[in-house]
Amino acid sequence: MDVLLNKFELCLSNYSNNDINELNNRLSNDVLVNMFNSFLQINNNDYTYIVDNLNNKFNNIIKNKDIELQDIKNELDLLSKSFNIYKDNTETNIKSKSNELCNFKTEHLNERIIDIETYYKNQIINLQNNHNEQLKLYEQQINNIQASNISYDNLNSFKDDLIDIINTTPDINNETSNIKGQFGENIINNIKDDYKLCQEFYLEDTTSIESNGDFIAYNIYPNITDKILIEAKFVKNICTTKNIKHGKSDLVRFEEHYTRFFKENPNSHSIIFSMNSDKIPGKGFYHIENIDNHYVFYVSVNYSKVNNPDIFQNIINFIFHTIVMYIVENIKNTNKFDINDNTNMLLKLLEKSYHKEINTINILENKVSKLQKDILDFNQLIADHKSNIGEIITTFNKINHSFETNTIIKPVMNMSIVHKYMITNNHNISYLSDTSCKDLKDIFTDLPNKFTKKKLIEDYSNYINSL
């Protein structure tokens, strides 16, 4: 029987499991009985044993194959689950490192901006204090002059002229809203005159185009196609409520402008400059938002605390350069990471970012040096102005402050005759006061008919003092 089973197994070895299963399903007991009876001519029940063994063998094979298939399926499920966990952890790690790098860069740049702003605020405060002290000094000098015999009208005229000379800096806040708006737009337009990051930089004036901002910046950096929409506001308070002119707040209008701009320009960003306020409501003095990889910058710089167009222009130029560098760094940091080598990629990006940061710091230091030179020039101007005022005051002190006509008062007679008589007769000045007017007239015949001893004595005393 075993020999027969081996032969059956050998015959079926070339068939697949599916073929064997199909054969087993088709061979019923009756078919097998007829087959054995026909070929083997077996009249007893030995063939039943053969059939049972074949059925058991086939069933065991099928069962084992099902177990193997289930094991393979379980292993594949485990591998898929492990891969998904690894993928999630890797993506989380990449996102965490990217956010950490972005936050570090943002925090560092914010600190640099705050330091620069604090430095220039202190410089401006010192200039204002020096200006106020200088004005107090001039007023004190005027008060000292007033204590002399200068006429009041001439003193006030001199004081007004002096104050006009000192207060030569115009105040833009006293101008109309149109002039202030034009002033802010000119500040933005002048950025192109001192732009250092790309020679092909171009600034398009879009103030005449409705709902399109004030300016669009192109070619901000070599091999970077991103554009920047810029809006300039020169008001003390950015409107957060509806504006009577267009029925919307300034910030809502700005949002509509950059939303349309982002839709039409996939690689684009936007900036709003508030140039006459300390902060933008809900945003502060410097705020960055990321809207689907479009960066929106809110910047507030108060011109009234600077009150110097050149210094203010340098501050705006510096901030714009800083914003461009921020955009460029983040564009270059958005490259996809290799999952198998994300750590090395992050290190390379950090190293590249470090070198870019060094270049940015060098640019900023050059800006600071230029601003420091401007401050020194301004201090020299103040010193020259002080020297000029000192010369004016010195010259003024030499003038006849009485503003009265000079007249020569003649003595009552020739005092040399009186003096000769007094010396000859050995008299002192008391002799004139002790002698009557009638007797004096007899002695000094040149005396007028009407004279006073007081006048005679005064003229003689002046004559003696002049000898």
PDB file of N, CA, C and O in Angstrom, residues 105 353-365:
ATOM      1  N   LYS A 105      15.874  81.117  13.837  1.00  0.00           N
ATOM      2  CA  LYS A 105      16.204  82.200  12.921  1.00  0.00           C
ATOM      3  C   LYS A 105      15.323  83.422  13.190  1.00  0.00           C
ATOM      4  O   LYS A 105      15.802  84.554  13.229  1.00  0.00           O
ATOM      5  N   SER A 353      22.908  78.156   6.508  1.00  0.00           N
ATOM      6  CA  SER A 353      22.196  79.276   7.124  1.00  0.00           C
ATOM      7  C   SER A 353      23.131  80.128   7.964  1.00  0.00           C
ATOM      8  O   SER A 353      23.008  81.353   8.017  1.00  0.00           O
ATOM      9  N   TYR A 354      24.096  79.460   8.614  1.00  0.00           N
ATOM     10  CA  TYR A 354      25.062  80.203   9.431  1.00  0.00           C
ATOM     11  C   TYR A 354      25.872  81.169   8.562  1.00  0.00           C
ATOM     12  O   TYR A 354      26.051  82.338   8.914  1.00  0.00           O
ATOM     13  N   HIS A 355      26.355  80.696   7.412  1.00  0.00           N
ATOM     14  CA  HIS A 355      27.132  81.566   6.528  1.00  0.00           C
ATOM     15  C   HIS A 355      26.272  82.714   5.997  1.00  0.00           C
ATOM     16  O   HIS A 355      26.750  83.853   5.895  1.00  0.00           O
ATOM     17  N   LYS A 356      25.028  82.423   5.666  1.00  0.00           N
ATOM     18  CA  LYS A 356      24.131  83.490   5.215  1.00  0.00           C
ATOM     19  C   LYS A 356      23.909  84.505   6.320  1.00  0.00           C
ATOM     20  O   LYS A 356      23.833  85.716   6.085  1.00  0.00           O
ATOM     21  N   GLU A 357      23.791  83.994   7.537  1.00  0.00           N
ATOM     22  CA  GLU A 357      23.576  84.900   8.672  1.00  0.00           C
ATOM     23  C   GLU A 357      24.787  85.814   8.868  1.00  0.00           C
ATOM     24  O   GLU A 357      24.637  87.005   9.167  1.00  0.00           O
ATOM     25  N   ILE A 358      25.984  85.254   8.685  1.00  0.00           N
ATOM     26  CA  ILE A 358      27.197  86.075   8.797  1.00  0.00           C
ATOM     27  C   ILE A 358      27.178  87.189   7.753  1.00  0.00           C
ATOM     28  O   ILE A 358      27.499  88.353   8.047  1.00  0.00           O
ATOM     29  N   ASN A 359      26.794  86.839   6.526  1.00  0.00           N
ATOM     30  CA  ASN A 359      26.715  87.859   5.474  1.00  0.00           C
ATOM     31  C   ASN A 359      25.688  88.924   5.820  1.00  0.00           C
ATOM     32  O   ASN A 359      25.909  90.117   5.602  1.00  0.00           O
ATOM     33  N   THR A 360      24.546  88.482   6.371  1.00  0.00           N
ATOM     34  CA  THR A 360      23.502  89.445   6.765  1.00  0.00           C
ATOM     35  C   THR A 360      24.008  90.373   7.853  1.00  0.00           C
ATOM     36  O   THR A 360      23.792  91.588   7.819  1.00  0.00           O
ATOM     37  N   ILE A 361      24.720  89.809   8.829  1.00  0.00           N
ATOM     38  CA  ILE A 361      25.251  90.629   9.925  1.00  0.00           C
ATOM     39  C   ILE A 361      26.245  91.648   9.377  1.00  0.00           C
ATOM     40  O   ILE A 361      26.262  92.810   9.804  1.00  0.00           O
ATOM     41  N   ASN A 362      27.081  91.217   8.402  1.00  0.00           N
ATOM     42  CA  ASN A 362      28.037  92.165   7.808  1.00  0.00           C
ATOM     43  C   ASN A 362      27.317  93.308   7.120  1.00  0.00           C
ATOM     44  O   ASN A 362      27.717  94.475   7.232  1.00  0.00           O
ATOM     45  N   ILE A 363      26.242  92.983   6.405  1.00  0.00           N
ATOM     46  CA  ILE A 363      25.454  94.034   5.739  1.00  0.00           C
ATOM     47  C   ILE A 363      24.860  94.975   6.767  1.00  0.00           C
ATOM     48  O   ILE A 363      24.901  96.204   6.627  1.00  0.00           O
ATOM     49  N   LEU A 364      24.320  94.397   7.850  1.00  0.00           N
ATOM     50  CA  LEU A 364      23.710  95.229   8.887  1.00  0.00           C
ATOM     51  C   LEU A 364      24.753  96.100   9.585  1.00  0.00           C
ATOM     52  O   LEU A 364      24.479  97.256   9.917  1.00  0.00           O
ATOM     53  N   GLU A 365      25.943  95.523   9.795  1.00  0.00           N
ATOM     54  CA  GLU A 365      26.995  96.323  10.432  1.00  0.00           C
ATOM     55  C   GLU A 365      27.394  97.497   9.551  1.00  0.00           C
ATOM     56  O   GLU A 365      27.676  98.596  10.046  1.00  0.00           O
TER      57      GLU A 365
END
